[in-house]
Coordinates of C-alpha atoms and ligand atoms in Angstrom, one line a residue:
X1 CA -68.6 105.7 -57.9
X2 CA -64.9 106.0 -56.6
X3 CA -63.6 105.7 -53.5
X4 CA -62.9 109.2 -51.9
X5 CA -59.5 110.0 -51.0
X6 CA -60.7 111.4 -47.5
X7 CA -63.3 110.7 -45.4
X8 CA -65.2 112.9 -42.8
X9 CA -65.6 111.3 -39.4
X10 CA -68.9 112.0 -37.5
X11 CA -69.1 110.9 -33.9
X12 CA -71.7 109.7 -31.8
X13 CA -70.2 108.9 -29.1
X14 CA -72.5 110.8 -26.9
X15 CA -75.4 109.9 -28.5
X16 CA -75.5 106.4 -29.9
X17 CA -72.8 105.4 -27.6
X18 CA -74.7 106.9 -24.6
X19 CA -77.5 104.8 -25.6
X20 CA -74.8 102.0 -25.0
X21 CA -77.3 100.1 -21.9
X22 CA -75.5 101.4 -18.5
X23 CA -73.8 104.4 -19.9
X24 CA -75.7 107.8 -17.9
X25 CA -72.9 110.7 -18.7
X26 CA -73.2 113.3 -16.2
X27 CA -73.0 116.8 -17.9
X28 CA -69.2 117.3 -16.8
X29 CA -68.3 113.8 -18.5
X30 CA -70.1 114.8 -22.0
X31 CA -67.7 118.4 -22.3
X32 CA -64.9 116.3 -21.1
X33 CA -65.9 113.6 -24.1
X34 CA -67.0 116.3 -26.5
X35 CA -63.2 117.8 -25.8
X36 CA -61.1 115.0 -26.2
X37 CA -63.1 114.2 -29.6
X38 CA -62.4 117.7 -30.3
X39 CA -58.9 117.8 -29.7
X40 CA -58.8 113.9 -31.8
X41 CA -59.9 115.9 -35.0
X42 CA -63.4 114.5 -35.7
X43 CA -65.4 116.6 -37.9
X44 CA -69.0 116.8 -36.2
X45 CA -69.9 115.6 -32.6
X46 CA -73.2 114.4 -32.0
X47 CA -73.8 115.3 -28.3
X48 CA -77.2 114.1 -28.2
X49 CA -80.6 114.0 -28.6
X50 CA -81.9 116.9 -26.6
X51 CA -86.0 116.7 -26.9
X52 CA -85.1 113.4 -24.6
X53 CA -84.1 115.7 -21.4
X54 CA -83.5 118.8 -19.4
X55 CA -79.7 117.6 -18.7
X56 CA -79.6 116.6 -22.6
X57 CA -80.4 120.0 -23.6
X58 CA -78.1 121.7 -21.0
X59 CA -75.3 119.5 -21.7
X60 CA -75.9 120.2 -25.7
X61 CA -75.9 123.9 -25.0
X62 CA -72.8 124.0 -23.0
X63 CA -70.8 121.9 -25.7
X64 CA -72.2 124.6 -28.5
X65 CA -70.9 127.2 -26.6
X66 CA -67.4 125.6 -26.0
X67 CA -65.7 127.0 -29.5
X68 CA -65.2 123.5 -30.9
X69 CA -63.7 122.9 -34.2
X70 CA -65.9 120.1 -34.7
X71 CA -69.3 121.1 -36.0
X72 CA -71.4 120.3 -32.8
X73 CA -74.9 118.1 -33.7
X74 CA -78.0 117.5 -32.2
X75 CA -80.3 114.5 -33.0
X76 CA -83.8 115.2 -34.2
X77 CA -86.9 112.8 -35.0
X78 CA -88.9 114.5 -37.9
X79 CA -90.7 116.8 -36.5
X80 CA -90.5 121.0 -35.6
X81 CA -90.3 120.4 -31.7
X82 CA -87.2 118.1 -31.9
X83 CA -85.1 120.3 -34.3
X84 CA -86.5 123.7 -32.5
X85 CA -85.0 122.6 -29.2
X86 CA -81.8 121.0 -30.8
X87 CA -81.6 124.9 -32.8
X88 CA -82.6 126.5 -29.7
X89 CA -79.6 125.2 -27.6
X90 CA -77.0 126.1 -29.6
X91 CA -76.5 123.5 -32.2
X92 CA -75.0 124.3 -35.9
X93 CA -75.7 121.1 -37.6
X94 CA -79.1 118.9 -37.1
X95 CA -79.4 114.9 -37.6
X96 CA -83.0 114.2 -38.4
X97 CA -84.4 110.7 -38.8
X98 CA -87.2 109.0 -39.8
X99 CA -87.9 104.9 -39.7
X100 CA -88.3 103.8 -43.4
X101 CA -88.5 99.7 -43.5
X102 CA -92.0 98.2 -44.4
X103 CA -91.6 96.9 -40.4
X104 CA -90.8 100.1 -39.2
X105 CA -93.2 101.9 -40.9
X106 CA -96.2 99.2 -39.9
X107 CA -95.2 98.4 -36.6
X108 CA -94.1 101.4 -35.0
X109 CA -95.1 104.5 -36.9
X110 CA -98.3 102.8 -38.1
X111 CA -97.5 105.6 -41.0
X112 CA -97.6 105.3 -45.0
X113 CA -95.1 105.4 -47.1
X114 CA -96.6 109.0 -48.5
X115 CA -96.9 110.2 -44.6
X116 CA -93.0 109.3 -44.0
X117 CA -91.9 110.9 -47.2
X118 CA -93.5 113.7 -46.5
X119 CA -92.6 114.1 -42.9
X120 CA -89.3 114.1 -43.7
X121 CA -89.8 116.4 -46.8
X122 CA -90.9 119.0 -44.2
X123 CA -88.5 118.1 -41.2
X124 CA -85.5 119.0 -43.8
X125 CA -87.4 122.3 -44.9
X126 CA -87.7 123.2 -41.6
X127 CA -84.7 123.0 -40.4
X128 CA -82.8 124.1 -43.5
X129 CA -84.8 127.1 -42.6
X130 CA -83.5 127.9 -39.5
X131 CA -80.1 128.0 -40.8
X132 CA -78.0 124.8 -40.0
X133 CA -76.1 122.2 -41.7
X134 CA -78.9 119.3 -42.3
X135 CA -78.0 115.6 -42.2
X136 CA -81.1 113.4 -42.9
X137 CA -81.3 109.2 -42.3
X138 CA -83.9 106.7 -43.4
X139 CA -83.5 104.7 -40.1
X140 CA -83.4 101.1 -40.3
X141 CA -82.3 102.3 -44.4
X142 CA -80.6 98.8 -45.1
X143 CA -83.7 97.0 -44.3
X144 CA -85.8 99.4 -46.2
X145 CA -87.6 98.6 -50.1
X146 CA -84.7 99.8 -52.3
X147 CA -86.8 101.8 -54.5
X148 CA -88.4 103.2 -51.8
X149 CA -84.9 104.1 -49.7
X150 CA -83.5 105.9 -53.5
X151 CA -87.3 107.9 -53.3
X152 CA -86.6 109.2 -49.8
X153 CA -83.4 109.8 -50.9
X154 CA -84.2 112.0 -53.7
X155 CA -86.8 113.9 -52.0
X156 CA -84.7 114.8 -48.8
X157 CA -82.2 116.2 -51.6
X158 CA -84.5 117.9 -53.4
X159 CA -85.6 119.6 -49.8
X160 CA -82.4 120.8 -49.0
X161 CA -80.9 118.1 -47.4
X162 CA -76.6 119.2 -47.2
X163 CA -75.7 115.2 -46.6
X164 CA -77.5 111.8 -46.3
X165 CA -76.6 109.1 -44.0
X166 CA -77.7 105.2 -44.4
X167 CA -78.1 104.1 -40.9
X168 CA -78.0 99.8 -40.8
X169 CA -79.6 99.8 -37.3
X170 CA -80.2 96.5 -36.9
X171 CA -76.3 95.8 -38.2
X172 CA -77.8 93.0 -40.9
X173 CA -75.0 93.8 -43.7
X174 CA -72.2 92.0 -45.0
X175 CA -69.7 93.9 -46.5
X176 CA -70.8 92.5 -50.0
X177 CA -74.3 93.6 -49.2
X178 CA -73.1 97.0 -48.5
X179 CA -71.4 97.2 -51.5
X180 CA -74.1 96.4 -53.7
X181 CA -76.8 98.9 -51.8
X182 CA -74.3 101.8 -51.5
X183 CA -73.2 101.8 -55.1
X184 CA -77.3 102.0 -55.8
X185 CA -77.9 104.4 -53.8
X186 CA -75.2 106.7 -55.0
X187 CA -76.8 106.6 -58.2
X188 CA -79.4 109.3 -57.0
X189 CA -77.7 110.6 -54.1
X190 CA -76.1 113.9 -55.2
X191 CA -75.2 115.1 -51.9
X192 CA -72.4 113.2 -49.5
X193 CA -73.3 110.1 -48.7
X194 CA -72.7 108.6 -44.9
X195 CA -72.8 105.8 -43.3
X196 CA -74.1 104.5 -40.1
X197 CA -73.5 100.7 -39.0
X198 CA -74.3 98.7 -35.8
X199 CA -72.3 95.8 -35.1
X200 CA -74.7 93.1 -34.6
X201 CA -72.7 90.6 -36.5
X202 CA -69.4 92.0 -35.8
X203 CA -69.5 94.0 -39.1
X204 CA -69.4 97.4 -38.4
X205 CA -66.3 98.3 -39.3
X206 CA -66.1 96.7 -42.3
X207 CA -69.3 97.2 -43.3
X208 CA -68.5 100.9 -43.2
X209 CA -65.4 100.4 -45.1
X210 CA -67.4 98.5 -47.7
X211 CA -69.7 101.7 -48.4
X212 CA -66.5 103.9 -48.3
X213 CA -64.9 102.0 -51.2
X214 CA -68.3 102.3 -53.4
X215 CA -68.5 106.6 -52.6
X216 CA -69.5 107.1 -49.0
X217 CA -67.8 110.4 -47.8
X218 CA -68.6 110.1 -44.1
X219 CA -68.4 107.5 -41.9
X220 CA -70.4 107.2 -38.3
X221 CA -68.6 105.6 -35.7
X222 CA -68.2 105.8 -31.6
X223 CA -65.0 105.3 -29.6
X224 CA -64.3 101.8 -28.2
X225 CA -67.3 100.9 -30.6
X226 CA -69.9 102.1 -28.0
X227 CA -73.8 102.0 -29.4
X228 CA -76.6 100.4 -28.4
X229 CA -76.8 96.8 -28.9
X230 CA -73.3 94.9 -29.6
X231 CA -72.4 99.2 -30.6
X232 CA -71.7 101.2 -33.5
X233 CA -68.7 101.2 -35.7
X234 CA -65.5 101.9 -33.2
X235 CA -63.9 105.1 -34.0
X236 CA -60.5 103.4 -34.1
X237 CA -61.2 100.6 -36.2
X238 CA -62.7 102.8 -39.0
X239 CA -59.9 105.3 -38.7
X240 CA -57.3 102.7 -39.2
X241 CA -59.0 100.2 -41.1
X242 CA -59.5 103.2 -43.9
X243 CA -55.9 104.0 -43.8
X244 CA -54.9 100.7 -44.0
X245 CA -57.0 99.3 -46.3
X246 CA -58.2 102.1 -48.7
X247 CA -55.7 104.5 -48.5
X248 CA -58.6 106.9 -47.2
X249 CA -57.5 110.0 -45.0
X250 CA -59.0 111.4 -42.1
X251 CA -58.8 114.5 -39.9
X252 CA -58.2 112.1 -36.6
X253 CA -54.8 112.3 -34.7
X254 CA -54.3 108.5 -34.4
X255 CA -51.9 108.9 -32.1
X256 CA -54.4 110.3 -29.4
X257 CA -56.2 107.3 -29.9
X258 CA -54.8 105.2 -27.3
X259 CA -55.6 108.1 -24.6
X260 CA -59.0 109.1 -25.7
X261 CA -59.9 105.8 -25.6
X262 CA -58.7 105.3 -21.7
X263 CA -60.6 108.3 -20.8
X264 CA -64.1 107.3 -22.4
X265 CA -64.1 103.7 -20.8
X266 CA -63.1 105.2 -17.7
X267 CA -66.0 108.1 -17.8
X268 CA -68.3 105.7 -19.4
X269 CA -67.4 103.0 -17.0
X270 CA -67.5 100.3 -19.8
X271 CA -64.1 98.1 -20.1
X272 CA -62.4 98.3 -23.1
X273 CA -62.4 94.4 -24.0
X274 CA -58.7 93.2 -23.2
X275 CA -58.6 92.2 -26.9
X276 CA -60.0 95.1 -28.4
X277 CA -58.2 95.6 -31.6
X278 CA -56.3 98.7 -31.7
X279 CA -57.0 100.0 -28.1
X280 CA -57.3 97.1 -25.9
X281 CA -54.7 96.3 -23.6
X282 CA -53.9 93.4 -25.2
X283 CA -53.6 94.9 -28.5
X284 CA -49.9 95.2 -28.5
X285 CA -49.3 92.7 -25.7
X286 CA -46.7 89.4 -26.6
X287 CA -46.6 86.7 -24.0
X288 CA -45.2 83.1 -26.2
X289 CA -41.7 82.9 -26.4
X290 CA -41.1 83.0 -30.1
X291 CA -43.3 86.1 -30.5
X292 CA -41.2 88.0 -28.0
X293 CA -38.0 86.6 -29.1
X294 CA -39.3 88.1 -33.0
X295 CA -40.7 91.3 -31.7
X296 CA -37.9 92.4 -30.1
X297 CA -35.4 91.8 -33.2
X298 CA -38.3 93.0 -35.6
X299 CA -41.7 94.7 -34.3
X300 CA -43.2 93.8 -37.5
X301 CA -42.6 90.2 -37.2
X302 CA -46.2 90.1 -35.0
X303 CA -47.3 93.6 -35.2
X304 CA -49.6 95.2 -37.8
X305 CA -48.5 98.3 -37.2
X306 CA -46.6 100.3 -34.6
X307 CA -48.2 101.3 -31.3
X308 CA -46.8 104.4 -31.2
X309 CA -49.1 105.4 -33.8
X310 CA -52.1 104.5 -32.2
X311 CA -50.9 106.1 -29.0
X312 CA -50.3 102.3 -27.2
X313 CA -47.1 100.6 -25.9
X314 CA -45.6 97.3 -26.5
X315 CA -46.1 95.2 -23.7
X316 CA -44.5 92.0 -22.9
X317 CA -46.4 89.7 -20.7
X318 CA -45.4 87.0 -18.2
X319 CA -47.0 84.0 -18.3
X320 CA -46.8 80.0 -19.3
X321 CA -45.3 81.0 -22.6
X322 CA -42.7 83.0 -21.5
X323 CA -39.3 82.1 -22.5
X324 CA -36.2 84.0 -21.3
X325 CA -36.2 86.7 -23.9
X326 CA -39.0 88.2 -22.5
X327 CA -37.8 88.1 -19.0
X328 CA -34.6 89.5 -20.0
X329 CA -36.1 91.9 -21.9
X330 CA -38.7 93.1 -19.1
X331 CA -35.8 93.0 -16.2
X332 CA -34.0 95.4 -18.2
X333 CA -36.5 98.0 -18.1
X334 CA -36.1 97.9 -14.4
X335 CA -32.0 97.7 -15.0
X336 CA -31.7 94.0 -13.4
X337 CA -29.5 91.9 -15.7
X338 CA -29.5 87.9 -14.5
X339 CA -26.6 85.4 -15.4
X340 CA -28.2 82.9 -17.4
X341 CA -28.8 80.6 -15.0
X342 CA -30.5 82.8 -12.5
X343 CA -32.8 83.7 -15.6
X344 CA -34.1 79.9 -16.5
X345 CA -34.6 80.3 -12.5
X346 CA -36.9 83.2 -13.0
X347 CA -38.6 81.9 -16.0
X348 CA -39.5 78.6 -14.2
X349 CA -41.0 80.4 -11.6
X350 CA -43.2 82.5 -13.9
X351 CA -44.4 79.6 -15.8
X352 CA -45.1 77.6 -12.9
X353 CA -47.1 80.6 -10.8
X354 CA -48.9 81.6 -14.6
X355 CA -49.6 77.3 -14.8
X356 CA -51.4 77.8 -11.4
X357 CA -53.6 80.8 -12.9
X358 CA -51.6 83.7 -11.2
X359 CA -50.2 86.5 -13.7
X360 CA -47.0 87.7 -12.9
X361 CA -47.3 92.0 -13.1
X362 CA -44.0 93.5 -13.6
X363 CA -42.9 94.5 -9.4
X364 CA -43.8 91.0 -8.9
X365 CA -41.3 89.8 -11.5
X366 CA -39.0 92.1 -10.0
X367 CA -39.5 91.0 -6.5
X368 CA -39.1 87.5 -8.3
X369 CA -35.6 88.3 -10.1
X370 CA -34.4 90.0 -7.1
X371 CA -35.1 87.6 -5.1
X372 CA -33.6 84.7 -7.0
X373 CA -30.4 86.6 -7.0
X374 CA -30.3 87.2 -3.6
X375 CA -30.0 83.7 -3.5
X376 CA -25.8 83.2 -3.6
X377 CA -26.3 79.3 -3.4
X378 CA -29.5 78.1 -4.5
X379 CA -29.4 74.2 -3.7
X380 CA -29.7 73.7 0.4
X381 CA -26.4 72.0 1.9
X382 CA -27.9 71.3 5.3
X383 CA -31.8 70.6 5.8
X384 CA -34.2 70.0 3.2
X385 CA -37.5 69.9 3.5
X386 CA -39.2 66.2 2.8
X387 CA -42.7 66.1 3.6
X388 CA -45.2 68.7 4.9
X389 CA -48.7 69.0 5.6
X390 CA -50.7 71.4 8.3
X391 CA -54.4 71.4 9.1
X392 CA -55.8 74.3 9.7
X393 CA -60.3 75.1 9.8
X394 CA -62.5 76.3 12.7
X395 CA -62.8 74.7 16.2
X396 CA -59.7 72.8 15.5
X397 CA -56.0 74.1 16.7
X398 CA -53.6 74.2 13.7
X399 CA -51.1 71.3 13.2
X400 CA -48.1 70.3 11.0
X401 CA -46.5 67.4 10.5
X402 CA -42.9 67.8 8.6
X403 CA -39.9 65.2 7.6
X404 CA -36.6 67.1 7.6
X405 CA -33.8 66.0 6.1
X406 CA -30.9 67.1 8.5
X407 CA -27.9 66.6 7.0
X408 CA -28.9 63.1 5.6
X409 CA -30.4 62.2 8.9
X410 CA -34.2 62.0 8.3
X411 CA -36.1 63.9 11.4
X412 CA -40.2 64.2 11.8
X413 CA -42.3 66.3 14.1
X414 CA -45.7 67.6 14.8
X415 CA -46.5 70.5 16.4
X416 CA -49.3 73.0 16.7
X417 CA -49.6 77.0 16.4
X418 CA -51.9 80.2 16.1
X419 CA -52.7 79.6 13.2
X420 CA -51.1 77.2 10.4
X421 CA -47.7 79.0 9.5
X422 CA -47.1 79.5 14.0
X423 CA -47.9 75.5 13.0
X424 CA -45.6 75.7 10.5
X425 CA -42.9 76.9 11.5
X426 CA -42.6 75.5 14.9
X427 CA -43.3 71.6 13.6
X428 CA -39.9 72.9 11.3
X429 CA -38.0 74.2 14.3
X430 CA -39.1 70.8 16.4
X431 CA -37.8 68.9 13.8
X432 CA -34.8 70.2 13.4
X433 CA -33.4 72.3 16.6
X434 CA -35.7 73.3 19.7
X435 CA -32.6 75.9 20.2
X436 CA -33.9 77.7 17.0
X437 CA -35.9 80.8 18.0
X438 CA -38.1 82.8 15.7
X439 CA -36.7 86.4 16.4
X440 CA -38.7 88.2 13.3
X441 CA -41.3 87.0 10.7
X442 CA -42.6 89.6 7.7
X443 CA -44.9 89.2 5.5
X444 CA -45.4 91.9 2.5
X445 CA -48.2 91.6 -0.2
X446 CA -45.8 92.4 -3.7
X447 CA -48.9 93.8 -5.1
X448 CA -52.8 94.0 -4.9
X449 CA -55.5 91.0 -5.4
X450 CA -56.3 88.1 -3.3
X451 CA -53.7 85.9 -5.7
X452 CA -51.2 88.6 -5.2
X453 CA -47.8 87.5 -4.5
X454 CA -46.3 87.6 -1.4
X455 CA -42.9 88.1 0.3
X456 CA -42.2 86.4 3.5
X457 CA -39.0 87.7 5.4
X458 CA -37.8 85.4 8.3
X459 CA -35.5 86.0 10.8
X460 CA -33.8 82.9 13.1
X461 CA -31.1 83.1 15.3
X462 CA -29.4 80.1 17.8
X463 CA -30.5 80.1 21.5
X464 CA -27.4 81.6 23.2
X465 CA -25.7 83.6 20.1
X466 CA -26.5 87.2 20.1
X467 CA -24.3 87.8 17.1
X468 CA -25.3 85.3 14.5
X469 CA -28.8 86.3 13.0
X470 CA -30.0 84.4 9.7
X471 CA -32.7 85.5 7.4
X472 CA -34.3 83.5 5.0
X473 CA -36.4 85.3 2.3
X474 CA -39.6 83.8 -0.4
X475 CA -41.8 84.7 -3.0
X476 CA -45.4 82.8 -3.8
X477 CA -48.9 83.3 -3.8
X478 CA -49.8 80.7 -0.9
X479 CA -48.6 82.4 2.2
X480 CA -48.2 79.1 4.5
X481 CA -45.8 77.3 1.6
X482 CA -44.2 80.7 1.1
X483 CA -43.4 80.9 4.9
X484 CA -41.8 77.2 5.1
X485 CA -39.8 78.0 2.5
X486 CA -38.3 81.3 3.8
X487 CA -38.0 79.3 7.1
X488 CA -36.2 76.8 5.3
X489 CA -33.5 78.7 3.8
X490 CA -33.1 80.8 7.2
X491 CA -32.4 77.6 8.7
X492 CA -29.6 76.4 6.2
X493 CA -27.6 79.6 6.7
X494 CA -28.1 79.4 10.7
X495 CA -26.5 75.2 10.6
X496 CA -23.9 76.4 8.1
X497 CA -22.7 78.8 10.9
X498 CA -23.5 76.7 14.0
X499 CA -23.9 72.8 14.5
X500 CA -26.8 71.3 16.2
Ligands
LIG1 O1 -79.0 103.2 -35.8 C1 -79.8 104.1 -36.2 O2 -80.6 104.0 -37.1 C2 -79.7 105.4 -35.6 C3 -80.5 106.5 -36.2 C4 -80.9 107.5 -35.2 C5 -79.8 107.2 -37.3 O3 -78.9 105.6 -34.7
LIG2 ZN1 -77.5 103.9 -34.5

């Protein structure tokens, strides 16, 4: 059988994926889904399986009623109850499903292979009769007797069934495998075939391409590759992947993609994976030098495809890889444009903060650049800092010990504080001039987190000169070192200005 030029996509998002184990979707959250997979262009949405709940069957009801374009499903076990009360709330199309695996059928059904058969016989009778579109799956189908799976097949067909899907619950394929069992089964399968993979093995998506390429017309999948277990097929994967791959259309709007999928991890409150292919954050994200440096003179140099299309941006990360395309690159987003020397500042900074486990977000890389050009002379002329070291803990008072380098002279003092940068800074100002007073000291969190970074402001002036004030500004993430080092420069400009 040939592969189909188009495909139809049937979601089950709020189904399968809300079997995903922590995902409850209030009724607001499943319209706001069903919408937004409405608006992405999937062809049927199964909104659940209302003989499980009150709030299943109201949620189900108010989907039906909300005009989709997407054919709107509920599931249904085999029997009259379960496709009445999907009917009764306002579905057009029914999903109904019966276990056919010697395990299955033993273990949990404790049912014949005549009883399943002809269970499902009447469950697609039935609910042909009361006027939907009928989908019908031998669950746990790629586990089940192949002579057996093309029987059930037939006689679901033969009862009226409009489309068969071949659910691999247990997600036990390999693509080859798939292959093999879908060309089989097309060989008595008249009507459109689906599929329906878990991702057990990490298969799913190519699993579901595999039974695409041998004939299958429809493919199930969830966004973000929700489902229970490890999930089902991810919606965006499939999408792609068949474009890519097998030249296979389908009604989805990839480039809503990127959205969609923000919305469902948020409403579902389950991450997308920062690697997630296609959606993740990281999906379009360069951090090493040499990819930057390539994906800014040719996207394609690292990226399969553009992120535009998939509704994602570029991103350019900071962190020990960077090199100083990427900072250049980022800081002109913002409009800041170093000299090259200033630059290799800012890139030594980044890789030496990302070394010590602290990503640099883009206003700290700002705070960093503008910082390091504030800087007119970077190199001290008059003190330099030589030693330091405070002690800080409960029951004891905080005390530094510092060696200052005072214009070659070497000078040391201790003193004690508040806390360790009161320590800090007075062991400095000991060292170097008791007629150093602290007139202002500021300290600004650049952004969130506990390994944020900080910016400490300090203000010194000369005992006895009202006019000459000297700041001294610096960036880190440790707030005592970050402190002595704003003091330190503060102090530099003060002795440029005054002697001691
Ligand atoms: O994985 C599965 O077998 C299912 C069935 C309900 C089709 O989700
Ligand atoms: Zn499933």
């Amino acid at each position: 059988m040939s592969t189909p030029s188009s495909v139809e996509i049937f979601d089950t998002t709020l189904r399968d994926g809300e079997q995903t184990p922590g995902v409850a979707l209030s009724m607001d959250d499943k319209v706001r889904i069903a919408q937004l997979l409405d608006e992405l262009g999937v062809d049927i949405i199964e909104a659940g399986f209302p003989r499980t709940s009150q709030g299943e069957q109201e949620a189900i009801r108010k989907i039906s009623s909300l005009g989709l374009k997407a054919k709107v499903c509920g599931l249904a076990r085999c029997s009259r109850q379960d496709i009445d009360s999907a009917v009764d709330n306002g579905v057009d199309y029914v999903h109904t499903f019966i276990a056919t695996s010697e395990g299955h059928m033993r273990h949990k059904l404790k049912m014949t292979r005549e009883e399943v058969k002809a269970k499902a016989v009447d469950a697609v009778e039935y609910a042909r009769s009361r006027g939907v579109t009928v989908e019908f799956s031998c669950e746990d189908g790629t586990r089940t007797e192949l002579d057996f799976l093309k029987e059930m097949h037939m006689a679901v067909q033969e009862a009226g069934a409009h489309k068969i899907n071949l659910p691999d619950t247990v997600g036990t394929m390999s693509p080859a495998a798939m292959e093999y069992l879908v060309s089989e089964v097309m060989q008595v399968t008249k009507v459109p075939l689906s599929i329906h993979c878990h991702d057990d093995f990490g298969m799913a998506t190519a699993n579901s391409l595999s039974a695409v390429r041998k004939g299958a017309r429809q493919v199930h999948v969830c966004m973000n590759g929700l489902g229970e277990r490890a999930g089902n097929a991810a919606l965006e994967e499939v999408v792609m992947g068949l474009l890519a791959f097998l030249d296979v259309r389908t009604n989805v709007d990839t480039r809503k993609l990127g959205t969609t999928s923000k919305t469902v991890a948020r409403l579902t409150s389950i991450p997308v994976p920062e690697n997630k292919a296609i959606v993740g954050n990281n999906a379009f994200a360069h951090e090493s030098g040499i990819h930057v440096h390539g994906v800014l003179r040719d996207p394609s140099t690292y990226e399969a495809f553009s992120p535009e299309l998939v509704g994602m941006q570029r991103n350019i990360v900071m962190g020990k890889h960077t090199g100083a395309h990427s900072v250049k690159e980022k800081l002109s987003e913002y409009d800041i444009t170093l000299p090259e020397h200033q630059l290799e500042d800012v890139v030594e900074k980044v890789k030496r903060l990302a070394e010590s486990g602290k990503e640099v977000d883009d206003a700290e890389l700002v705070a960093l650049a503008s910082h390091i050009a504030g800087q007119v002379e970077k190199r001290r002329r008059h003190v330099e800092l030589k030693e330091f070291t405070v002690f800080t803990g409960m029951n004891i008072t905080p005390t530094s010990t510092v060696v200052v380098d005072v214009d070659g002279k070497l000078a040391r003092s201790s003193n004690v504080g508040i806390g360790p940068v009161d320590a800090a800074l007075n062991a400095i100002r000991s060292a170097v001039s008791e007629n150093i007073t602290l007139v202002e000291y500021r300290l600004n969190a650049i952004t969130g987190g506990s390994d944020a970074l900080c910016e400490v402001t300090v203000k010194l002036r000369m005992n006895g000169d009202q006019k000459v004030m000297s700041v001294g500004k610096g960036i880190g993430t440790d707030i005592v070192l970050t402190s002595v080092d704003a003091a330190m420069e503060a102090i530099d400009r003060l002795l440029s200005k005054h002697k001691i």
